[in-house]
PDB file of C-alpha atoms and ligand atoms in Angstrom:
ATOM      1  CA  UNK C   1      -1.626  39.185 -10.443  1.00 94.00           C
ATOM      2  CA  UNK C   2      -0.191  37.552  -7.428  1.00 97.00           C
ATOM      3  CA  UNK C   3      -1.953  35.060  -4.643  1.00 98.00           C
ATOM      4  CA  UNK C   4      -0.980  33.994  -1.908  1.00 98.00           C
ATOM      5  CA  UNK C   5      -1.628  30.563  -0.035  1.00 97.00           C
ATOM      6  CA  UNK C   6      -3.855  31.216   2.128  1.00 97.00           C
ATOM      7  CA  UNK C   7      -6.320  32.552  -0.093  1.00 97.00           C
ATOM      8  CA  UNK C   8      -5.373  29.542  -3.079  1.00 97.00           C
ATOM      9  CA  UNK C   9      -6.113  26.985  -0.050  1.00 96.00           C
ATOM     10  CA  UNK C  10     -10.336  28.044  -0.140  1.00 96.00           C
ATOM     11  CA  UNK C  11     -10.350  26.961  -3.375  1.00 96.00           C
ATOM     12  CA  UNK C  12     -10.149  22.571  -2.601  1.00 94.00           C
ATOM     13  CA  UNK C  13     -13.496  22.210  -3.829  1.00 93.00           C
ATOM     14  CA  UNK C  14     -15.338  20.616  -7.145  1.00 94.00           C
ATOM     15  CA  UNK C  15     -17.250  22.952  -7.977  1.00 95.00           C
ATOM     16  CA  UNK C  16     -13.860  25.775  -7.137  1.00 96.00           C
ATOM     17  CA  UNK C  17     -10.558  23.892  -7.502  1.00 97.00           C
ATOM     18  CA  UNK C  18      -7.684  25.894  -7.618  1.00 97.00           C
ATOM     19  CA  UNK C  19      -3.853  24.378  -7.935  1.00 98.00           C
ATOM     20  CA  UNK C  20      -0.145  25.525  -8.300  1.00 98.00           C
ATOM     21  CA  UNK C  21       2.914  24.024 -10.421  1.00 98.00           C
ATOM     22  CA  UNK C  22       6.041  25.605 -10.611  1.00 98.00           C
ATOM     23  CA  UNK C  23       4.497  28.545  -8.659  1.00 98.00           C
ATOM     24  CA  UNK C  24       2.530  29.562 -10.636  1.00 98.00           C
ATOM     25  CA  UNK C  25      -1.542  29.069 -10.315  1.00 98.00           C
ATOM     26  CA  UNK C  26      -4.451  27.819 -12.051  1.00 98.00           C
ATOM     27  CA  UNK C  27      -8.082  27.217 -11.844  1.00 98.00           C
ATOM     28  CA  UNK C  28      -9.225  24.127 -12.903  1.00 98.00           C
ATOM     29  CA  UNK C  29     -12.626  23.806 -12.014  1.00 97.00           C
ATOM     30  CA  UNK C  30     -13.585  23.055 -15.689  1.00 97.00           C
ATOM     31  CA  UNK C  31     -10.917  20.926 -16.260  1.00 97.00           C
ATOM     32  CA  UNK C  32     -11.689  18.154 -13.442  1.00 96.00           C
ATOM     33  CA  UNK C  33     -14.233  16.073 -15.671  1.00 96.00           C
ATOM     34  CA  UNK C  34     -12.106  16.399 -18.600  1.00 96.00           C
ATOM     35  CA  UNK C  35      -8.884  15.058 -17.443  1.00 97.00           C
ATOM     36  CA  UNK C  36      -7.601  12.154 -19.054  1.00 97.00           C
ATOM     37  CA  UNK C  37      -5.945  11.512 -15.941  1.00 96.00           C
ATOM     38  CA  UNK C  38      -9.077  11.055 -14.075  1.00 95.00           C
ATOM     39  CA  UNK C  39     -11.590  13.306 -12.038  1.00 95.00           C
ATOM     40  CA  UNK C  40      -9.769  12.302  -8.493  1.00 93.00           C
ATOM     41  CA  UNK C  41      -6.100  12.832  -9.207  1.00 94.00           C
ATOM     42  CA  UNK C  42      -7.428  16.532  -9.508  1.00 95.00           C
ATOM     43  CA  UNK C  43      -9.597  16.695  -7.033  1.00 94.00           C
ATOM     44  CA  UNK C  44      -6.984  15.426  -4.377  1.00 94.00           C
ATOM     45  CA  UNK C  45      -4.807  18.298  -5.508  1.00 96.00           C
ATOM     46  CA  UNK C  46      -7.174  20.950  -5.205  1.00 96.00           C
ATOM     47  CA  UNK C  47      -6.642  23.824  -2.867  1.00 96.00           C
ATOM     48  CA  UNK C  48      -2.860  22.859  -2.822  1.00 97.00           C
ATOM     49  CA  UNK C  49       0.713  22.516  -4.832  1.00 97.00           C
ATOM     50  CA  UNK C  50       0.773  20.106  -7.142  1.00 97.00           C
ATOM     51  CA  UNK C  51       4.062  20.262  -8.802  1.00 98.00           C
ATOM     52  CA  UNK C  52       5.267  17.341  -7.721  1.00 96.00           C
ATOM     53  CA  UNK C  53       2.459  14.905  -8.535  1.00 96.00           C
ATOM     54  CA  UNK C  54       2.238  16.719 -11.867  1.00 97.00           C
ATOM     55  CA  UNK C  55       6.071  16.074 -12.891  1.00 96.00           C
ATOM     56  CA  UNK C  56       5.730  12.692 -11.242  1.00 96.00           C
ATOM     57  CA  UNK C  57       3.413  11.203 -13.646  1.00 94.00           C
ATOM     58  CA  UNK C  58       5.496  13.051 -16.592  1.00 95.00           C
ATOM     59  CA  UNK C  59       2.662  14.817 -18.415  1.00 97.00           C
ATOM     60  CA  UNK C  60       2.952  15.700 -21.967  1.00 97.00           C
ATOM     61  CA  UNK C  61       4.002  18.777 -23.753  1.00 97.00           C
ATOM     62  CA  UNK C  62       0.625  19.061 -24.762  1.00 97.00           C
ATOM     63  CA  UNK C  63      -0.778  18.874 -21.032  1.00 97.00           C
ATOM     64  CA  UNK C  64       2.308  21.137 -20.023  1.00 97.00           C
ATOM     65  CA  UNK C  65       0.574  23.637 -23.535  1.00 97.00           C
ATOM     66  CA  UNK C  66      -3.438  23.191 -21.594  1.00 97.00           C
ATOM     67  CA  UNK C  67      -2.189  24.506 -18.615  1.00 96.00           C
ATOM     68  CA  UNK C  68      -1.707  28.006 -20.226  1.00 97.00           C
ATOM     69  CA  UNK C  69      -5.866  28.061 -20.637  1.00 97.00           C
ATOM     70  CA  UNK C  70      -6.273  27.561 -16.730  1.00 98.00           C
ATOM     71  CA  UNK C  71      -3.460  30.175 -15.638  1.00 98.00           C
ATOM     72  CA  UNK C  72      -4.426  32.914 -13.227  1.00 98.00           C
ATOM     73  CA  UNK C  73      -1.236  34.481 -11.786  1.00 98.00           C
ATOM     74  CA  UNK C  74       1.692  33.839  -9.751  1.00 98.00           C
ATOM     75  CA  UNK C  75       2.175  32.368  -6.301  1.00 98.00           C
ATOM     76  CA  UNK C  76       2.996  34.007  -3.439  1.00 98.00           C
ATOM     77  CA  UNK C  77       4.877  32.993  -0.597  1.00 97.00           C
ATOM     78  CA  UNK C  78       4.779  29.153   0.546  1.00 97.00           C
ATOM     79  CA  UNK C  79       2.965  27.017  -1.035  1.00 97.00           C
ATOM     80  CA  UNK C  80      -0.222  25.781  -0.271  1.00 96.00           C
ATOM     81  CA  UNK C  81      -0.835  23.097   1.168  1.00 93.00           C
ATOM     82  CA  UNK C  82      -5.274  22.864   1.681  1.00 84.00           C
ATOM     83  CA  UNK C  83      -6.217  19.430   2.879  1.00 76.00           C
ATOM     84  CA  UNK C  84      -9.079  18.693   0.203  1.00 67.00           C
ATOM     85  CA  UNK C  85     -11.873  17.103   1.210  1.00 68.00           C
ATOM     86  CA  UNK C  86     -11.662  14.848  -1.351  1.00 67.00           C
ATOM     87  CA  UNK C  87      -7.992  13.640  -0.213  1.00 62.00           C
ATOM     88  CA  UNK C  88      -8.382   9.550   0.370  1.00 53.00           C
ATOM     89  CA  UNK C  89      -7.679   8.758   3.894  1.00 50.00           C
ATOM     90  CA  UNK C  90      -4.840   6.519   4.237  1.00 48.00           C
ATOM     91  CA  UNK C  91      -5.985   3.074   5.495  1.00 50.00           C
ATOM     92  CA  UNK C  92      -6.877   3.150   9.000  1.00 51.00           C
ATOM     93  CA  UNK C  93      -5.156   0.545  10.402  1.00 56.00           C
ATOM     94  CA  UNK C  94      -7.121  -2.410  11.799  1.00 60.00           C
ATOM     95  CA  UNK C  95      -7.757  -2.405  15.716  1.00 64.00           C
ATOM     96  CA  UNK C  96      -5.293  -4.966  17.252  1.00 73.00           C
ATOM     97  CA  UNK C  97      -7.571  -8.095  18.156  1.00 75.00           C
ATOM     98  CA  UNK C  98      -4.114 -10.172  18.098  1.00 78.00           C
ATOM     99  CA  UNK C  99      -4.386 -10.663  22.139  1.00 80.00           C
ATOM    100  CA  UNK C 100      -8.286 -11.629  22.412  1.00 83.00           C
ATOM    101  CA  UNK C 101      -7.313 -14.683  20.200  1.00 86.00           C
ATOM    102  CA  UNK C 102      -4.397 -15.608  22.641  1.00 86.00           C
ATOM    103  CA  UNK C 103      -6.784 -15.214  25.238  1.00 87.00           C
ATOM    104  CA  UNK C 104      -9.296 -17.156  23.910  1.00 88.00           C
ATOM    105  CA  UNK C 105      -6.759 -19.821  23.205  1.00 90.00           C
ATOM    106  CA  UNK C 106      -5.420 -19.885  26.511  1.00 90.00           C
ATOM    107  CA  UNK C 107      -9.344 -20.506  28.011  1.00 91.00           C
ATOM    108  CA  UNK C 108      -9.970 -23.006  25.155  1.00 90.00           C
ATOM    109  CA  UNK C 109      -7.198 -24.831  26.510  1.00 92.00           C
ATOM    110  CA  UNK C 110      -8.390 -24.657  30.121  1.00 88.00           C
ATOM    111  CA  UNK C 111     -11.474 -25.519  29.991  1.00 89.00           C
ATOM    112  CA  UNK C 112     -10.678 -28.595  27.513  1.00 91.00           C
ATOM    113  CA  UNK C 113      -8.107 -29.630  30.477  1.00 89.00           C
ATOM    114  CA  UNK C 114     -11.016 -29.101  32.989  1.00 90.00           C
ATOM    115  CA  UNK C 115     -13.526 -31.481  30.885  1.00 89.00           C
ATOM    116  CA  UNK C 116     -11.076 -34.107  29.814  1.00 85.00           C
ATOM    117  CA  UNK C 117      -9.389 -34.786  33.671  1.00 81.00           C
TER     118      UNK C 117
HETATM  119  C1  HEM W 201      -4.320  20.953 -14.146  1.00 85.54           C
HETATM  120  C2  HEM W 201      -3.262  20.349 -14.402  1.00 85.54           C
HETATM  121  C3  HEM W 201      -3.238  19.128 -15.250  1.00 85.54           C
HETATM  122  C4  HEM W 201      -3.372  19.025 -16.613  1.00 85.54           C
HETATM  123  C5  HEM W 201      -3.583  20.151 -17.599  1.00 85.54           C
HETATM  124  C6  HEM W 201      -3.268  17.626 -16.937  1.00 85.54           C
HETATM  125  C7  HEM W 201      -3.366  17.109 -18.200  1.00 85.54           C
HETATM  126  C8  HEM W 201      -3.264  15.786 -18.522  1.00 85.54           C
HETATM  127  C9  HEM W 201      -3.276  15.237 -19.861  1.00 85.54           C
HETATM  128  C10 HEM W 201      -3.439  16.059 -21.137  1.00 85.54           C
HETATM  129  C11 HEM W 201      -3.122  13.916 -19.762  1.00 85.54           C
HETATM  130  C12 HEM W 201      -3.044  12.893 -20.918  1.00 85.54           C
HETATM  131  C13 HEM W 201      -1.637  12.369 -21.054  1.00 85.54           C
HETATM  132  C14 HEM W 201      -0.639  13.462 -21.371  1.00 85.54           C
HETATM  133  O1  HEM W 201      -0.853  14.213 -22.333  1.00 85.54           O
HETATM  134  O2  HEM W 201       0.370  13.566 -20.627  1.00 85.54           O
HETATM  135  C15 HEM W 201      -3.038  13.594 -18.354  1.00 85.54           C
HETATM  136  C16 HEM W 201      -2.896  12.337 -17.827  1.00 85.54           C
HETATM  137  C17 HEM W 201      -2.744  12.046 -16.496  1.00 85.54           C
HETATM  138  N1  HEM W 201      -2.643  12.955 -15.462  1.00 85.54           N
HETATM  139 FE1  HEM W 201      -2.871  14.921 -15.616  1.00 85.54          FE
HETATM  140  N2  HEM W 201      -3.083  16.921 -15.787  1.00 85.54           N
HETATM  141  C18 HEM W 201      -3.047  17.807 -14.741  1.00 85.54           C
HETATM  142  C19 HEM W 201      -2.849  17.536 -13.425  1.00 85.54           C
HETATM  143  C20 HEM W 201      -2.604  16.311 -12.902  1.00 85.54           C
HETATM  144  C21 HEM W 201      -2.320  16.060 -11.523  1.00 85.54           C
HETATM  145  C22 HEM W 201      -2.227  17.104 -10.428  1.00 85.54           C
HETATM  146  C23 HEM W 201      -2.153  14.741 -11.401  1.00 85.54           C
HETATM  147  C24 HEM W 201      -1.837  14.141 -10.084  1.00 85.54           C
HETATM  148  C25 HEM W 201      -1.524  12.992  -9.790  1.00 85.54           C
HETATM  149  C26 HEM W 201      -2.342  14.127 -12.713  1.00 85.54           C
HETATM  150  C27 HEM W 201      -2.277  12.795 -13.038  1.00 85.54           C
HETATM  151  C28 HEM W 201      -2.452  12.253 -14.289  1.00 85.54           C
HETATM  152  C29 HEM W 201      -2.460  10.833 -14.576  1.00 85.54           C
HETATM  153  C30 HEM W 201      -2.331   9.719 -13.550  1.00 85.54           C
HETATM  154  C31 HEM W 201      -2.648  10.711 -15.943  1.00 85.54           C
HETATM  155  C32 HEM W 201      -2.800   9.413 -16.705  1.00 85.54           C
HETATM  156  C33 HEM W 201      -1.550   8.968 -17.355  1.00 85.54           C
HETATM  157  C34 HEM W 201      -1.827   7.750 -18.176  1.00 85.54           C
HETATM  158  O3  HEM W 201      -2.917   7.162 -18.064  1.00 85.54           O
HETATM  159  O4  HEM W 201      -0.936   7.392 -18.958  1.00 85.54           O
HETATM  160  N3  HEM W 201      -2.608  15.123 -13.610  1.00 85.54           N
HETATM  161  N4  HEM W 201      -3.116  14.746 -17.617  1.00 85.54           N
END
């Protein structure tokens, strides 16, 4: 059995989390609240390839053995590459107040000079 990516990309949710490695694919629905490696690292991936955060962290042979149980079939095409809900959004970068304080600065200063001559 083959899939392709658009069809591995619906599956980015908990309760449905599919993933690839190596092209190949794998439901891991059940697996999300029993990885050692925590619930989110999972989560993030679901719905997309995740062969490189899964060699990244250097998993054991004995993670490499579990993920015979989740195996479905073979990928397809590209990758996938589903934006999970669950993906943390990268820090939104503060708004840039850095002139209002040179503003206020510059009025501080004026209105001291006003009072003081
Ligand atoms: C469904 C595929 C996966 C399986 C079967 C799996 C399995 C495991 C297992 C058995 C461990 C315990 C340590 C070991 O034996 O290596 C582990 C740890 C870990 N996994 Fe996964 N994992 C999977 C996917 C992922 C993904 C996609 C990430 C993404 C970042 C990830 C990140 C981690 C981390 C951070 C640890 C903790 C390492 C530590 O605390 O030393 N895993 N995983």
């Amino acid at each position: 059995m083959s899939y392709k990516a658009e069809e591995i990309e619906q599956h980015n949710k908990r309760s449905d989390a599919w993933i690839t490695i190596d092209r190949k694919v794998y439901d891991v629905t059940k697996f999300i609240e029993e990885h050692p490696g925590g619930e989110e690292t999972i989560l993030e991936n679901a719905g997309s390839d995740a062969t490189d955060n899964f060699n990244d962290i250097g998993h054991s042979e004995d993670a490499k053995e579990l993920l015979k149980k989740f195996y479905l079939g073979e990928l397809e095409g590209r990758v996938p590459t589903a934006n999970s809900p669950y993906k943390v959004d990268p820090i939104s970068k503060p708004p840039n107040t850095q002139w209002l304080v040179v503003a206020f600065g510059v009025l501080g200063v004026f209105v001291a000079y006003m009072y003081l001559s």
